[in-house]
PDB file of C-alpha atoms in Angstrom:
ATOM      1  CA  UNK A   1     -28.914  61.309 107.198  1.00  0.00           C
ATOM      2  CA  UNK A   2     -25.665  59.421 106.745  1.00  0.00           C
ATOM      3  CA  UNK A   3     -25.626  55.818 107.861  1.00  0.00           C
ATOM      4  CA  UNK A   4     -22.477  53.776 108.364  1.00  0.00           C
ATOM      5  CA  UNK A   5     -22.535  50.000 108.655  1.00  0.00           C
ATOM      6  CA  UNK A   6     -19.444  48.030 109.590  1.00  0.00           C
ATOM      7  CA  UNK A   7     -18.801  44.417 108.740  1.00  0.00           C
ATOM      8  CA  UNK A   8     -15.957  41.938 108.636  1.00  0.00           C
ATOM      9  CA  UNK A   9     -15.331  41.472 112.324  1.00  0.00           C
ATOM     10  CA  UNK A  10     -15.023  38.062 113.900  1.00  0.00           C
ATOM     11  CA  UNK A  11     -12.769  35.661 115.724  1.00  0.00           C
ATOM     12  CA  UNK A  12      -9.197  35.231 114.536  1.00  0.00           C
ATOM     13  CA  UNK A  13      -6.079  33.677 115.975  1.00  0.00           C
ATOM     14  CA  UNK A  14      -3.167  35.849 116.985  1.00  0.00           C
ATOM     15  CA  UNK A  15      -1.037  36.556 113.955  1.00  0.00           C
ATOM     16  CA  UNK A  16      -4.005  36.335 111.619  1.00  0.00           C
ATOM     17  CA  UNK A  17      -5.715  38.948 109.493  1.00  0.00           C
ATOM     18  CA  UNK A  18      -9.121  40.524 109.106  1.00  0.00           C
ATOM     19  CA  UNK A  19     -10.487  43.100 106.712  1.00  0.00           C
ATOM     20  CA  UNK A  20     -13.136  45.399 108.079  1.00  0.00           C
ATOM     21  CA  UNK A  21     -15.518  47.186 105.764  1.00  0.00           C
ATOM     22  CA  UNK A  22     -17.727  50.190 106.316  1.00  0.00           C
ATOM     23  CA  UNK A  23     -20.559  50.905 103.925  1.00  0.00           C
ATOM     24  CA  UNK A  24     -21.988  54.416 103.796  1.00  0.00           C
ATOM     25  CA  UNK A  25     -25.397  55.499 102.615  1.00  0.00           C
ATOM     26  CA  UNK A  26     -26.937  58.951 102.427  1.00  0.00           C
ATOM     27  CA  UNK A  27     -24.947  62.145 102.244  1.00  0.00           C
ATOM     28  CA  UNK A  28     -21.950  62.649  99.993  1.00  0.00           C
ATOM     29  CA  UNK A  29     -19.480  60.009 101.054  1.00  0.00           C
ATOM     30  CA  UNK A  30     -16.758  61.165  98.697  1.00  0.00           C
ATOM     31  CA  UNK A  31     -16.511  64.458 100.604  1.00  0.00           C
ATOM     32  CA  UNK A  32     -16.057  62.960 104.073  1.00  0.00           C
ATOM     33  CA  UNK A  33     -12.828  62.185 105.802  1.00  0.00           C
ATOM     34  CA  UNK A  34     -13.213  58.759 107.368  1.00  0.00           C
ATOM     35  CA  UNK A  35     -11.730  57.100 110.375  1.00  0.00           C
ATOM     36  CA  UNK A  36     -11.628  53.906 112.370  1.00  0.00           C
ATOM     37  CA  UNK A  37     -11.748  53.810 116.141  1.00  0.00           C
ATOM     38  CA  UNK A  38     -11.919  50.949 118.583  1.00  0.00           C
ATOM     39  CA  UNK A  39     -13.078  50.344 122.119  1.00  0.00           C
ATOM     40  CA  UNK A  40     -12.144  47.428 124.311  1.00  0.00           C
ATOM     41  CA  UNK A  41     -14.133  46.507 127.432  1.00  0.00           C
ATOM     42  CA  UNK A  42     -13.372  48.860 130.290  1.00  0.00           C
ATOM     43  CA  UNK A  43     -11.322  51.171 128.088  1.00  0.00           C
ATOM     44  CA  UNK A  44     -11.981  54.444 126.334  1.00  0.00           C
ATOM     45  CA  UNK A  45     -12.558  54.623 122.627  1.00  0.00           C
ATOM     46  CA  UNK A  46      -9.274  55.139 120.818  1.00  0.00           C
ATOM     47  CA  UNK A  47      -8.262  56.272 117.378  1.00  0.00           C
ATOM     48  CA  UNK A  48      -6.851  53.695 114.963  1.00  0.00           C
ATOM     49  CA  UNK A  49      -6.616  55.208 111.482  1.00  0.00           C
ATOM     50  CA  UNK A  50      -8.027  57.906 109.224  1.00  0.00           C
ATOM     51  CA  UNK A  51      -8.123  58.716 105.539  1.00  0.00           C
ATOM     52  CA  UNK A  52      -8.885  61.970 103.748  1.00  0.00           C
ATOM     53  CA  UNK A  53     -11.860  62.257 101.430  1.00  0.00           C
ATOM     54  CA  UNK A  54      -9.544  62.143  98.440  1.00  0.00           C
ATOM     55  CA  UNK A  55      -7.638  59.124  99.724  1.00  0.00           C
ATOM     56  CA  UNK A  56      -4.411  61.106  99.291  1.00  0.00           C
ATOM     57  CA  UNK A  57      -3.645  61.221 102.985  1.00  0.00           C
ATOM     58  CA  UNK A  58      -3.741  58.606 105.686  1.00  0.00           C
ATOM     59  CA  UNK A  59      -2.989  58.856 109.362  1.00  0.00           C
ATOM     60  CA  UNK A  60      -2.399  56.084 111.868  1.00  0.00           C
ATOM     61  CA  UNK A  61      -2.055  55.616 115.568  1.00  0.00           C
ATOM     62  CA  UNK A  62       1.468  54.422 115.015  1.00  0.00           C
ATOM     63  CA  UNK A  63       1.971  53.262 118.578  1.00  0.00           C
ATOM     64  CA  UNK A  64      -1.007  50.940 118.157  1.00  0.00           C
ATOM     65  CA  UNK A  65      -0.766  49.652 114.620  1.00  0.00           C
ATOM     66  CA  UNK A  66       2.937  50.040 113.724  1.00  0.00           C
ATOM     67  CA  UNK A  67       2.414  49.270 110.040  1.00  0.00           C
ATOM     68  CA  UNK A  68       0.139  46.294 110.670  1.00  0.00           C
ATOM     69  CA  UNK A  69      -3.075  48.058 109.625  1.00  0.00           C
ATOM     70  CA  UNK A  70      -3.926  49.720 106.336  1.00  0.00           C
ATOM     71  CA  UNK A  71      -6.861  52.036 105.765  1.00  0.00           C
ATOM     72  CA  UNK A  72      -8.281  52.541 102.299  1.00  0.00           C
ATOM     73  CA  UNK A  73     -11.445  53.762 100.618  1.00  0.00           C
ATOM     74  CA  UNK A  74     -13.397  53.376  97.426  1.00  0.00           C
ATOM     75  CA  UNK A  75     -15.532  56.447  96.796  1.00  0.00           C
ATOM     76  CA  UNK A  76     -17.261  54.774  93.878  1.00  0.00           C
ATOM     77  CA  UNK A  77     -18.530  52.097  96.244  1.00  0.00           C
ATOM     78  CA  UNK A  78     -19.085  54.397  99.241  1.00  0.00           C
ATOM     79  CA  UNK A  79     -16.809  52.202 101.281  1.00  0.00           C
ATOM     80  CA  UNK A  80     -13.885  52.491 103.655  1.00  0.00           C
ATOM     81  CA  UNK A  81     -11.787  49.546 104.728  1.00  0.00           C
ATOM     82  CA  UNK A  82      -9.334  48.531 107.392  1.00  0.00           C
ATOM     83  CA  UNK A  83      -6.953  45.704 106.590  1.00  0.00           C
ATOM     84  CA  UNK A  84      -5.604  44.336 109.840  1.00  0.00           C
ATOM     85  CA  UNK A  85      -2.597  42.043 109.767  1.00  0.00           C
ATOM     86  CA  UNK A  86      -0.501  40.372 112.451  1.00  0.00           C
ATOM     87  CA  UNK A  87      -3.338  40.716 114.908  1.00  0.00           C
ATOM     88  CA  UNK A  88      -2.596  40.589 118.608  1.00  0.00           C
ATOM     89  CA  UNK A  89      -4.886  39.780 121.540  1.00  0.00           C
ATOM     90  CA  UNK A  90      -4.710  43.446 122.545  1.00  0.00           C
ATOM     91  CA  UNK A  91      -6.322  44.377 119.221  1.00  0.00           C
ATOM     92  CA  UNK A  92      -9.566  42.788 120.390  1.00  0.00           C
ATOM     93  CA  UNK A  93     -12.260  45.442 120.579  1.00  0.00           C
ATOM     94  CA  UNK A  94     -15.365  46.776 118.939  1.00  0.00           C
ATOM     95  CA  UNK A  95     -14.244  48.665 115.853  1.00  0.00           C
ATOM     96  CA  UNK A  96     -16.178  51.721 114.758  1.00  0.00           C
ATOM     97  CA  UNK A  97     -16.243  53.513 111.453  1.00  0.00           C
ATOM     98  CA  UNK A  98     -16.732  57.291 111.551  1.00  0.00           C
ATOM     99  CA  UNK A  99     -17.168  60.107 109.048  1.00  0.00           C
ATOM    100  CA  UNK A 100     -16.242  63.770 109.266  1.00  0.00           C
ATOM    101  CA  UNK A 101     -18.024  66.571 107.412  1.00  0.00           C
ATOM    102  CA  UNK A 102     -15.258  69.070 108.132  1.00  0.00           C
ATOM    103  CA  UNK A 103     -14.133  70.586 104.844  1.00  0.00           C
ATOM    104  CA  UNK A 104     -10.474  71.246 105.463  1.00  0.00           C
ATOM    105  CA  UNK A 105      -9.080  70.146 102.149  1.00  0.00           C
ATOM    106  CA  UNK A 106      -8.320  66.968 100.302  1.00  0.00           C
ATOM    107  CA  UNK A 107      -5.544  65.966 102.718  1.00  0.00           C
ATOM    108  CA  UNK A 108      -7.539  66.470 105.890  1.00  0.00           C
ATOM    109  CA  UNK A 109      -7.521  63.641 108.399  1.00  0.00           C
ATOM    110  CA  UNK A 110      -8.108  63.697 112.122  1.00  0.00           C
ATOM    111  CA  UNK A 111      -7.688  61.506 115.173  1.00  0.00           C
ATOM    112  CA  UNK A 112     -10.064  63.694 117.171  1.00  0.00           C
ATOM    113  CA  UNK A 113     -13.320  61.836 117.754  1.00  0.00           C
ATOM    114  CA  UNK A 114     -15.137  65.148 118.262  1.00  0.00           C
ATOM    115  CA  UNK A 115     -14.484  66.064 114.638  1.00  0.00           C
ATOM    116  CA  UNK A 116     -16.472  63.081 113.393  1.00  0.00           C
ATOM    117  CA  UNK A 117     -20.160  63.618 112.754  1.00  0.00           C
ATOM    118  CA  UNK A 118     -21.297  60.121 111.832  1.00  0.00           C
ATOM    119  CA  UNK A 119     -20.656  56.811 113.550  1.00  0.00           C
ATOM    120  CA  UNK A 120     -21.477  53.223 112.796  1.00  0.00           C
ATOM    121  CA  UNK A 121     -22.689  50.687 115.322  1.00  0.00           C
ATOM    122  CA  UNK A 122     -19.425  48.809 115.416  1.00  0.00           C
ATOM    123  CA  UNK A 123     -18.156  45.342 114.605  1.00  0.00           C
ATOM    124  CA  UNK A 124     -16.582  43.010 117.140  1.00  0.00           C
ATOM    125  CA  UNK A 125     -13.039  41.760 116.639  1.00  0.00           C
ATOM    126  CA  UNK A 126     -11.845  38.956 118.878  1.00  0.00           C
ATOM    127  CA  UNK A 127      -8.266  37.711 118.808  1.00  0.00           C
ATOM    128  CA  UNK A 128      -7.393  34.430 120.475  1.00  0.00           C
ATOM    129  CA  UNK A 129      -3.912  33.815 121.814  1.00  0.00           C
TER     130      UNK A 129
END
């Protein structure tokens, strides 16, 4: 059973930065594509960023992050990260880490939540204006 635990959320002023971390245990982390999603109150969960199991490919919700966010991973540490810069009040949400078992190659990434098999409990990000 794969477990994902997010950390790094908190309160930050607009324009500030946060680095979210997701620690994985169980399973074979290095073979999973990973993604970050977020959900604000009253809104549906939305895709933010994804990274292939090899780290060779990344994919972003460009309309949301526009180069402000960077996803990365360290397979040796079973971790995936989301560096968030130039934060805006509209970035406030619960951020979820997710893992996909789909074996579609070392460049595979997906924004489709239904292709993720494992989810963390989320970490709250609050951005003050």
